Coordinates of C-alpha atoms (C1' of nucleotides) in Angstrom, one line a residue:
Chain A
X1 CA -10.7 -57.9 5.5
X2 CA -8.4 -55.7 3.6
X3 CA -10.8 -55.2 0.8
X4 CA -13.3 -53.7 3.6
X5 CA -10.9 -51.3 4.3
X6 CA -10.0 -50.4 0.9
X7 CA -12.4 -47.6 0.8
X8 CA -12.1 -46.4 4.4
X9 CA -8.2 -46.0 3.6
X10 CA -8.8 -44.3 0.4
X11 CA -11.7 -41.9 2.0
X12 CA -9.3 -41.2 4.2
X13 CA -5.7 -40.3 2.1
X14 CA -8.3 -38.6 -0.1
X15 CA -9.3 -36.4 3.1
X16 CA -6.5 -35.4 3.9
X17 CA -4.8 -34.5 0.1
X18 CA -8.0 -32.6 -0.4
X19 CA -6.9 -30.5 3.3
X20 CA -3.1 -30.8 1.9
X21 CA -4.1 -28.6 -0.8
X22 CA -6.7 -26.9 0.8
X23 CA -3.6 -25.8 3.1
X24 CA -1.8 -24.5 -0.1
X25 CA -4.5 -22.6 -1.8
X26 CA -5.0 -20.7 2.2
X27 CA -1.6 -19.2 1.7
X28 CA -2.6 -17.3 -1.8
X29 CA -6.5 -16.8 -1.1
X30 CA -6.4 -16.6 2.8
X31 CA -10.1 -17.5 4.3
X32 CA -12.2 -17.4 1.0
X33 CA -10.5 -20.0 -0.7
X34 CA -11.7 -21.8 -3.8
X35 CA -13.2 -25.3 -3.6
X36 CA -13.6 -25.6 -7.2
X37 CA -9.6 -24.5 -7.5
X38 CA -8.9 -27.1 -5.0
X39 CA -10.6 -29.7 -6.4
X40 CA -9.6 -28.5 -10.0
X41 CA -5.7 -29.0 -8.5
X42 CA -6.6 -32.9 -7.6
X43 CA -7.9 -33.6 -11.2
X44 CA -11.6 -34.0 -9.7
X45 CA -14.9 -32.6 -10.3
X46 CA -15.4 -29.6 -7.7
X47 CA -18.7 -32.1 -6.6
X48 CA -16.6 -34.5 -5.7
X49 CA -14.8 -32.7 -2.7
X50 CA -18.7 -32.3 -1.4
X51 CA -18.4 -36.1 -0.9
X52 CA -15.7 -35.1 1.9
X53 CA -16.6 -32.0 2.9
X54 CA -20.5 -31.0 3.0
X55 CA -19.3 -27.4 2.1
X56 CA -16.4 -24.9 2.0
X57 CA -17.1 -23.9 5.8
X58 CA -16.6 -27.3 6.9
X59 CA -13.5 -28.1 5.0
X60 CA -12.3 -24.5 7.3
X61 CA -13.3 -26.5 10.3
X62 CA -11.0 -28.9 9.5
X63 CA -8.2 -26.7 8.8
X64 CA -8.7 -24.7 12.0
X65 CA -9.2 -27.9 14.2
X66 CA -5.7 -29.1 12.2
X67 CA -4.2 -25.6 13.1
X68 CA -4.6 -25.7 17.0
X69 CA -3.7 -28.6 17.2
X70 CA -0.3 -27.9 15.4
X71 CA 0.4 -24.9 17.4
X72 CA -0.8 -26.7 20.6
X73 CA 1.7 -29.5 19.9
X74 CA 4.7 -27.1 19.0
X75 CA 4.0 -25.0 22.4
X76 CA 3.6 -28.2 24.8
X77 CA 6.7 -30.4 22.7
X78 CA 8.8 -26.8 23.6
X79 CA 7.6 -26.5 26.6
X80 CA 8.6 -29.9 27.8
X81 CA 11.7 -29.7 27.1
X82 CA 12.5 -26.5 28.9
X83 CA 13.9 -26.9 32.2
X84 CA 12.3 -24.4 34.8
X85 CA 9.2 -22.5 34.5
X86 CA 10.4 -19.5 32.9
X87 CA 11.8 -21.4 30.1
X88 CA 8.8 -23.3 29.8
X89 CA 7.0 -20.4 29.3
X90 CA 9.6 -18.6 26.9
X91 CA 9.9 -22.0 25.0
X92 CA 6.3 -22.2 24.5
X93 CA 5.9 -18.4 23.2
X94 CA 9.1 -18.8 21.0
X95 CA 7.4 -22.1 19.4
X96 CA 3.9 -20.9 18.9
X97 CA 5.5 -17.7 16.9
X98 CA 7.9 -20.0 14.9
X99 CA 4.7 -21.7 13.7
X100 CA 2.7 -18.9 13.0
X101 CA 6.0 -17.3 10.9
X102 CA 6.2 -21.0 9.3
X103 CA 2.7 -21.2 8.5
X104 CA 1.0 -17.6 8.8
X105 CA -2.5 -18.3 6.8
X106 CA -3.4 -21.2 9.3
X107 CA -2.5 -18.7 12.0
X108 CA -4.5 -16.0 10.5
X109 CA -7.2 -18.3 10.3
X110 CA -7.1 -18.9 14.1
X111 CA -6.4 -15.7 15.3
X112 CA -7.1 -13.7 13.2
X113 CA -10.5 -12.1 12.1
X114 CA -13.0 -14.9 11.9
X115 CA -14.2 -15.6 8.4
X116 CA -17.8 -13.7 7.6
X117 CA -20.6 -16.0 8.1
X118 CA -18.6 -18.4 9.3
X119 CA -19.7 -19.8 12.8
X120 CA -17.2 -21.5 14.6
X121 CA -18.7 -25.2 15.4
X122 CA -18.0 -26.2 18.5
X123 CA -15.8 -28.8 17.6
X124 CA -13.1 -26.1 17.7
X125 CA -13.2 -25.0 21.2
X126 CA -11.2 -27.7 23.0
X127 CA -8.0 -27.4 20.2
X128 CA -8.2 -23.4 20.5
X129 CA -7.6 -23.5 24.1
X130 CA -4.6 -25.7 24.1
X131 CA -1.8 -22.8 24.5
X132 CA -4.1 -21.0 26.9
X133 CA -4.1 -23.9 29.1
X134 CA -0.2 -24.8 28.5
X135 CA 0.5 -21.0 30.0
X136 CA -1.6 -21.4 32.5
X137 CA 0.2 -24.9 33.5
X138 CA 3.3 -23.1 33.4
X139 CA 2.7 -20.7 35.8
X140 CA 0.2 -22.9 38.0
X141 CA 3.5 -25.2 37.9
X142 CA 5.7 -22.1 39.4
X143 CA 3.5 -21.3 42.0
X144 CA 3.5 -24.4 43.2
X145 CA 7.1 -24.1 43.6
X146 CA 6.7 -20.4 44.8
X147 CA 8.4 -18.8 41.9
X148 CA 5.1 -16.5 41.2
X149 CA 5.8 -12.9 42.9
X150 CA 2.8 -11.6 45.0
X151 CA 1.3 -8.7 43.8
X152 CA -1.6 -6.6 44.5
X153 CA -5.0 -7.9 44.0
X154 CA -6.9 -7.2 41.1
X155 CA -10.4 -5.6 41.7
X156 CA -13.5 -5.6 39.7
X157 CA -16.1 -8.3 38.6
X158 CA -14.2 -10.1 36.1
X159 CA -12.2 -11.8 38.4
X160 CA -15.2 -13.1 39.9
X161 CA -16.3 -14.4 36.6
X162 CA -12.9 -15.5 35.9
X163 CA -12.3 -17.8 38.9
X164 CA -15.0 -20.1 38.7
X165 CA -14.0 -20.6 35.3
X166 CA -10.2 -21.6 35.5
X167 CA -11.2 -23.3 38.9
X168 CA -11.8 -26.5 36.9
X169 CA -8.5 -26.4 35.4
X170 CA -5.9 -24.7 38.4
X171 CA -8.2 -25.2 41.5
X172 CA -5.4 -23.5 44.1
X173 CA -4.0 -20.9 41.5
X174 CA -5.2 -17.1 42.6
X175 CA -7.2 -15.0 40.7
X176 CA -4.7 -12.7 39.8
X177 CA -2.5 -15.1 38.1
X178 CA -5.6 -16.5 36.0
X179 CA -6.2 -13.0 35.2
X180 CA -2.3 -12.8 34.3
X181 CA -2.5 -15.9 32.1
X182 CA -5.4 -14.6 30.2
X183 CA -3.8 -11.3 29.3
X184 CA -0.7 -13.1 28.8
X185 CA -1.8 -15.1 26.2
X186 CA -3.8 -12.2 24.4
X187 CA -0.4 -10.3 24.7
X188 CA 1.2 -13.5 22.7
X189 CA -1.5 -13.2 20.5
X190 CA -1.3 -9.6 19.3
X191 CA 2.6 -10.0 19.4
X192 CA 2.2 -12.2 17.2
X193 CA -0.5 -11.4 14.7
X194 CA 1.1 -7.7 14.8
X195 CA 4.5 -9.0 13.6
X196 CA 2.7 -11.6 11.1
X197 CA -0.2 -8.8 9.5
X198 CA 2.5 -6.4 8.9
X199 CA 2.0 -4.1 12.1
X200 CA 5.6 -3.4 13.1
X201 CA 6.1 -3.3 9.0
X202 CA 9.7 -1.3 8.8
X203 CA 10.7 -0.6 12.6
X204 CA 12.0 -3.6 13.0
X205 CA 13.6 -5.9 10.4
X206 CA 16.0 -7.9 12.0
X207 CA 15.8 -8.9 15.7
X208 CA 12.0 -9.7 15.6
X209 CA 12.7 -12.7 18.0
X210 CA 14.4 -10.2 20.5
X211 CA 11.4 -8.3 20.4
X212 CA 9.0 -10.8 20.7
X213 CA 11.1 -12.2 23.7
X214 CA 11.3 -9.0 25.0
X215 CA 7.4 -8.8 25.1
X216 CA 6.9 -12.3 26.6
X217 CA 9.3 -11.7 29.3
X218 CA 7.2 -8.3 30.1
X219 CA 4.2 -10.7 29.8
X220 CA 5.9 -13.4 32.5
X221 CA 7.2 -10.7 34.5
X222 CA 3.5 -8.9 35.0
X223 CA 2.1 -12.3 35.4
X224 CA 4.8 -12.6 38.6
X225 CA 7.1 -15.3 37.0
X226 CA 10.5 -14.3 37.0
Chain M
X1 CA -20.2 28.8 -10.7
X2 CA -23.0 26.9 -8.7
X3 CA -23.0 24.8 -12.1
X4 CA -19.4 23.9 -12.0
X5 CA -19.9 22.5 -8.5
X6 CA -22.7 20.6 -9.1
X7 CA -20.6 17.5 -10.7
X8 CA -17.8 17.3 -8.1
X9 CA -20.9 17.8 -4.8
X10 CA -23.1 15.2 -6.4
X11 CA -19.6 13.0 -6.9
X12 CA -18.6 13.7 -3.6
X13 CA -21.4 13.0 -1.7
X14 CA -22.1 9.5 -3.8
X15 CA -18.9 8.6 -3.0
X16 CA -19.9 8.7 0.5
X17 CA -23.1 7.0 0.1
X18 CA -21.2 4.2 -1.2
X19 CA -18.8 4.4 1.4
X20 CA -21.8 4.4 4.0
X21 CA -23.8 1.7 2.2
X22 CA -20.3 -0.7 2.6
X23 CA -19.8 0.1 5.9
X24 CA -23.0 -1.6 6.1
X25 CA -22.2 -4.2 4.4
X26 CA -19.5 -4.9 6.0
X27 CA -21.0 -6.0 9.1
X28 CA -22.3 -8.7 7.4
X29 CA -20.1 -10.0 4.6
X30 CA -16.7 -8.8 6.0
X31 CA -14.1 -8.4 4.3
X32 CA -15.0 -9.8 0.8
X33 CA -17.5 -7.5 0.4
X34 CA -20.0 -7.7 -2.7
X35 CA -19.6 -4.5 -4.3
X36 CA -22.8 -5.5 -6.7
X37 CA -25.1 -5.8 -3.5
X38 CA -23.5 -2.4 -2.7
X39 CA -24.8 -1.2 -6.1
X40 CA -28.1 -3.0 -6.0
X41 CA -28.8 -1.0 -2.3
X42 CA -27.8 2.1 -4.1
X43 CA -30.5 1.6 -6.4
X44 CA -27.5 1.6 -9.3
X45 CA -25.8 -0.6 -11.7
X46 CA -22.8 -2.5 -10.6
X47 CA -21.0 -0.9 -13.3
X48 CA -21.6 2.4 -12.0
X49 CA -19.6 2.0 -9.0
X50 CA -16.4 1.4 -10.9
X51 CA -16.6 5.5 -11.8
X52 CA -16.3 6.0 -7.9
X53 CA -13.6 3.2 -7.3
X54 CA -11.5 1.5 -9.5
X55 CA -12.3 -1.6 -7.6
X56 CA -13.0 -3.4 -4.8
X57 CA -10.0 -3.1 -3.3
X58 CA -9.7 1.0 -3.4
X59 CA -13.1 0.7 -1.6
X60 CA -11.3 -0.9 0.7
X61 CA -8.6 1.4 1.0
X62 CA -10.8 4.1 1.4
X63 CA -12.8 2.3 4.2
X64 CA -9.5 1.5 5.8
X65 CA -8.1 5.1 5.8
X66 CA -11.8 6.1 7.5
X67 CA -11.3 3.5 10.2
X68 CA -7.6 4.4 11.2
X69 CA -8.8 7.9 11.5
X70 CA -11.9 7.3 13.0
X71 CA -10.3 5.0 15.7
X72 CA -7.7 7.6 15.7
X73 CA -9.7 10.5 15.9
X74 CA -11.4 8.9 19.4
X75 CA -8.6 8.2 21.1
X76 CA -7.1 11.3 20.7
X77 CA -10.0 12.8 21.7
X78 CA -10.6 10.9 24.9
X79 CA -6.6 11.5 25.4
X80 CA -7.0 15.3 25.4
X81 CA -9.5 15.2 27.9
X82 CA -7.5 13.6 30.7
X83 CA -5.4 15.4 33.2
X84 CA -2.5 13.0 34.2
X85 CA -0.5 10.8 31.3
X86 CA -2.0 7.4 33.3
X87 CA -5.0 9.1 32.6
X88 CA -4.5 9.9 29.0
X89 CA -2.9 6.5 28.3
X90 CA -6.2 4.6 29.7
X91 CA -8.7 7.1 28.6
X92 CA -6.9 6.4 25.1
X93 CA -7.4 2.5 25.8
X94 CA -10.7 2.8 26.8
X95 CA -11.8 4.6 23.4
X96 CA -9.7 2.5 21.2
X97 CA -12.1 -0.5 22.7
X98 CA -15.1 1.6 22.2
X99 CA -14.8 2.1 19.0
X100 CA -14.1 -1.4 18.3
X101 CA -17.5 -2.6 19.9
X102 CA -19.1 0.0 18.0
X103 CA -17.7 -0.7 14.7
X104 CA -16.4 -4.4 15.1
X105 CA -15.7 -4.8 11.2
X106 CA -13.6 -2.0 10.5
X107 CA -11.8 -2.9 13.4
X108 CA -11.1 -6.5 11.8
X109 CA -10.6 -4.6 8.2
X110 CA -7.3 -2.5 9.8
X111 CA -6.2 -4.4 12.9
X112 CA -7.5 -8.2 11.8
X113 CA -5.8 -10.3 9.3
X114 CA -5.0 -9.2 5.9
X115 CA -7.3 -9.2 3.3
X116 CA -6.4 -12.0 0.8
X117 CA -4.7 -10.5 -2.2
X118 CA -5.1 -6.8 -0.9
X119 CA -2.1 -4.9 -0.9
X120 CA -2.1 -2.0 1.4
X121 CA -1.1 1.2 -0.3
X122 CA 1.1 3.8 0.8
X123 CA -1.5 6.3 1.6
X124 CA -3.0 4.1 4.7
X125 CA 0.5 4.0 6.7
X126 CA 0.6 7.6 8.1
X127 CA -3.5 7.2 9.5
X128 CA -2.2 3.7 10.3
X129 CA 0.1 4.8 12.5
X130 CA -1.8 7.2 14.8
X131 CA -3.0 4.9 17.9
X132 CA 0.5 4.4 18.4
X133 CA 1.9 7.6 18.3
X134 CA -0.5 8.7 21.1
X135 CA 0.4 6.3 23.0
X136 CA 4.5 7.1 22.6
X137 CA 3.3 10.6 22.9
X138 CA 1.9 10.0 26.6
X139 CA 4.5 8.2 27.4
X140 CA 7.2 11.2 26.2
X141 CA 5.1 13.7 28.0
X142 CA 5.0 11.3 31.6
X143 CA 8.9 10.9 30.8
X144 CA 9.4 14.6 30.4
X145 CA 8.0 14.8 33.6
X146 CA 9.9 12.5 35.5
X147 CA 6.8 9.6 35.7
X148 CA 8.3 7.1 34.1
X149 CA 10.3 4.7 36.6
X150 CA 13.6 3.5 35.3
X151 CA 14.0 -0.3 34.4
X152 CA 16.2 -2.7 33.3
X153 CA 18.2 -1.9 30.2
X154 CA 16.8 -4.1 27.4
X155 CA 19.3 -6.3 25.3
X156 CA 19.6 -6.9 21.8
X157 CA 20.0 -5.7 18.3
X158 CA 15.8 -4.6 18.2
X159 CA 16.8 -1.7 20.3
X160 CA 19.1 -0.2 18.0
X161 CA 16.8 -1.0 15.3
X162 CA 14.0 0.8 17.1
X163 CA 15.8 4.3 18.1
X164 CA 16.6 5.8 15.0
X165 CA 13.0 4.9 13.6
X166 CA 11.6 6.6 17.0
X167 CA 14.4 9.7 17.1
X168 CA 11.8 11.9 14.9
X169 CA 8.6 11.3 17.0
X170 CA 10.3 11.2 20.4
X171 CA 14.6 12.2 20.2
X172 CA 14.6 12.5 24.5
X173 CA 12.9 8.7 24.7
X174 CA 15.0 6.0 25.9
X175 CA 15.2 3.4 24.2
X176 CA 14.0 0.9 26.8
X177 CA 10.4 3.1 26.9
X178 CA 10.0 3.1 23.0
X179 CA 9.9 -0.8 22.8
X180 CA 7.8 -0.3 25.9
X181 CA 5.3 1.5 24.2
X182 CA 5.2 -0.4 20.6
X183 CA 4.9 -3.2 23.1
X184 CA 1.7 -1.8 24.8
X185 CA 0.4 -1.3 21.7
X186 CA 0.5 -4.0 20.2
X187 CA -1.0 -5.7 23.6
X188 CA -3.9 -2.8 23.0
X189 CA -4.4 -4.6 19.7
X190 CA -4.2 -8.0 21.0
X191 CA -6.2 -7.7 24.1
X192 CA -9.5 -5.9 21.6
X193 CA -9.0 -8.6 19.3
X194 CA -9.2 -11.0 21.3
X195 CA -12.4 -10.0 22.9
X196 CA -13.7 -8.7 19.8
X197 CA -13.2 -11.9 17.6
X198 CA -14.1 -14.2 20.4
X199 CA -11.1 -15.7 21.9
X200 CA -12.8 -14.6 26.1
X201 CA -15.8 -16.4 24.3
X202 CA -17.4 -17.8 27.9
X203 CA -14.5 -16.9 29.9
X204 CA -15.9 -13.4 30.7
X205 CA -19.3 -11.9 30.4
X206 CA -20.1 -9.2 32.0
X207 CA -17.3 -6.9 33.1
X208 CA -15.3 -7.3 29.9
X209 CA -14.6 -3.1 30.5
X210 CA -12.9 -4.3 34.0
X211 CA -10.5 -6.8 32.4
X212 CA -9.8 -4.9 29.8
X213 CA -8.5 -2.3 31.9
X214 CA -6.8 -4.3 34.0
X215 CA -4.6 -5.7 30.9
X216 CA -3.9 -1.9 30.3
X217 CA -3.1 -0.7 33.0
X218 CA -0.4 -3.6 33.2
X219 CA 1.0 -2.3 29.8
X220 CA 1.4 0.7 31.6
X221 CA 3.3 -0.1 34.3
X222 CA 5.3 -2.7 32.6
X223 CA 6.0 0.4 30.7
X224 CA 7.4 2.0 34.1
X225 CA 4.3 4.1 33.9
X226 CA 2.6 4.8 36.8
Chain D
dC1 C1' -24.8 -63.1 -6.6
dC2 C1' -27.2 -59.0 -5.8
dA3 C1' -29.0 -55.1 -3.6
dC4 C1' -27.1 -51.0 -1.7
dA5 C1' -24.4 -47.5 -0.5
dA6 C1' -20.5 -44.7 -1.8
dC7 C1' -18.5 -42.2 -5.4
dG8 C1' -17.0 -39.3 -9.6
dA9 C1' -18.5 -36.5 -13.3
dG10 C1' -21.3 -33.2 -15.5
dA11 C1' -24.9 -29.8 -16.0
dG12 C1' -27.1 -26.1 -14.0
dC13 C1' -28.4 -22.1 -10.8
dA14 C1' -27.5 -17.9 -8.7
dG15 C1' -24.1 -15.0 -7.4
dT16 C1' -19.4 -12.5 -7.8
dG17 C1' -15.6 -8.9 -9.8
dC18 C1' -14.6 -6.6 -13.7
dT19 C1' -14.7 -4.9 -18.8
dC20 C1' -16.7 -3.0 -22.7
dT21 C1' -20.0 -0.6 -25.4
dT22 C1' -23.8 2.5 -25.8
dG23 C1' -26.6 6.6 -24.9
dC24 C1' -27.3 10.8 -22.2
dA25 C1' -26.3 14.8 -19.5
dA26 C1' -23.2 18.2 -17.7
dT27 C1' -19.2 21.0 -18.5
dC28 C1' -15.7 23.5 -21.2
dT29 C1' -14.3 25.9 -25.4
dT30 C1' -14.8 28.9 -29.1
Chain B
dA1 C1' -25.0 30.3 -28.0
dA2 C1' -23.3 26.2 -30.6
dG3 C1' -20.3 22.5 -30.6
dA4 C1' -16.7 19.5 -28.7
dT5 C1' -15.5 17.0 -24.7
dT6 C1' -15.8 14.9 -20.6
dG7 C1' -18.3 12.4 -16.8
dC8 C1' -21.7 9.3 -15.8
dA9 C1' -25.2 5.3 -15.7
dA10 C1' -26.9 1.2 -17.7
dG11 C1' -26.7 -3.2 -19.8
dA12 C1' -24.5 -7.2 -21.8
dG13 C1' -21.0 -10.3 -21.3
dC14 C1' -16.8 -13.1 -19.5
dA15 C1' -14.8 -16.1 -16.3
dC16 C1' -15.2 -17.4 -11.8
dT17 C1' -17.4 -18.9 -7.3
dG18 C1' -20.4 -22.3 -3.8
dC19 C1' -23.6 -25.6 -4.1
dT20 C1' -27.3 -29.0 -5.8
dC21 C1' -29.0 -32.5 -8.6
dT22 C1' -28.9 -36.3 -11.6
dC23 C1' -26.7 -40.0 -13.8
dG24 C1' -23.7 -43.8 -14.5
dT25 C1' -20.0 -46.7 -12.1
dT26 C1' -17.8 -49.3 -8.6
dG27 C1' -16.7 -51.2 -4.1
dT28 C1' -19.1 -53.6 -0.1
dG29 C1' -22.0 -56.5 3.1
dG30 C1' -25.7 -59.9 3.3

DNA sequence: CCACAACGAGAGCAGTGCTCTTGCAATCTT
DNA sequence: AAGATTGCAAGAGCACTGCTCTCGTTGTGG
């Protein structure tokens, strides 16, 4: 049966050279990048790559889907291997930075502005939340164990909102720690889209990881994890 | 001399009809804007356009400088109004995140990722850098008057980096607040991002304001700020 | 063995940023 | 006031883009 598989396998070596070098082109042409340049780098007709991908936005899907879950593997591989809470938490921050620094155009592309007229299928969803959920773990985790500091109740709808929400997912955790995790993880994201689109340009060229540490230890510490 | 005016008010206020007519634009087509769609609203050759701007992306620099001023111009604004620096600090917030839902594609032009082969130019840093300097403004003023709580020292080589860069805004600021308040910032940027390019997609619908606040007025007291 | 589906290549369409040339109107100089 | 100069708008054109269609070819399942 291997000749039944010949074409599967090749379908699929050629899917993923043509995202290989899709993922090159990204770092030079960000989100508009050429499929006709790609395709011209493979040594194929540009309506060839339309056998794989049914159009540019689709061959973005596939990059973004392949973006989460790189990030989302970095953070949770980190974060197992950290001992307590807070180091799970740290380790996960310091490893979904050390991607985006490794590989800023896929970050940009995930968390960055979305691309015009691009919708985001929702194939996407599941991957983007990966980290979100890992924090949220982390500190569901720690209060468990009581290592989350009470502190005062939050007020306003959006906790009502939020709740029922995160209830699938951390069914005992309080609604002030899900509201916690959600800014938390916004706060990892601006930290670090700021330091990748040039934000903190010239204050700080050295210790960037010091900062960024410093933030997510702010972030823990409002979040009650200490 | 009416004559002698009549060039430069006619170039002057075509240059802002272009300007107008991309903003439009921009809402739709982001950040790769079609200056020849510009031109065909205008009623004008493409060509012509290249008399106002020298290309596309100096129409995007001038778009950008409008935006950090714009955005700046609000917050300040709201900022002057308030009595107390917690006030001034989330009355700041607040119009930052106005503006945003009111003009969500400048916002991803300045604070979103980079535009692919655009180059920022000097002239956008000083506008750039507005936001922030309110914000380590409030924070002098509170400090001044004894609002600030004292915290932990902070540790590491980003401290030292940070001081000298911060002596000529703020000389009296410790060192601990000014990474305090580049921090906030940048968790102002993150937290309207995220809601702005879709990351609360489901998560929260209605009071979005409530959260929002609720993030901020965690930067603030992270920032000892009460 | 053969029908069929998958595939690659090429031409073609409408659109893009940008340049160059051409003609015209406004301004400055004498 | 006449002439020189400069600013401006328009059009053609180049190289590029995403995408569609058609046409041979080649691997695959019945």
């Amino acid at each position: 049966m291997s000749a039944a598989n010949l074409r599967a396998r090749v379908r699929a070596e050629m899917t993923e050279e043509i995202k290989r070098v899709a993922r090159r082109h990204l770092a030079t042409d960000g989100a508009n990048l050429s499929l006709r340049a790609v395709a011209r780098d493979l040594g194929m007709a540009s309506s060839a790559v339309y056998r794989y991908f049914a159009s540019r936005d689709e061959l973005l899907t596939a990059l973004i889907i392949d973006a989460y879950d790189a990030v989302g593997d970095a953070a949770e591989q980190a974060a197992a291997a950290a001992p307590t809470p807070l180091d799970k938490w740290l380790a996960a921050c310091h490893a979904a930075r050390d991607w985006a620094l490794a590989n800023p155009p896929e970050w940009a592309l995930i968390y960055g502005s979305p691309v015009p007229g691009y919708q985001a299928p929702q194939d996407t969803v599941v991957p983007a939340t990966r980290v979100l959920l890992l924090l949220g773990a982390t500190l569901a985790e720690a209060h468990r164990g009581g290592l989350v500091a009470e502190r005062s109740l939050i007020t306003g709808g959006f906790a009502d909102e939020l709740v029922p929400v995160a209830a699938s997912f951390y069914p005992d955790l309080p609604a002030r720690v899900v509201a916690d995790t959600l800014a938390a993880f916004f706060q990892l994201c601006g930290a670090i889209s700021a330091e990748l689109f040039g934000q903190l340009n010239k204050s700080i060229e050295q210790d960037r990881r010091g900062f960024f540490e410093f933030q997510m230890r702010g972030a823990a510490n409002q979040a009650g994890l200490t």
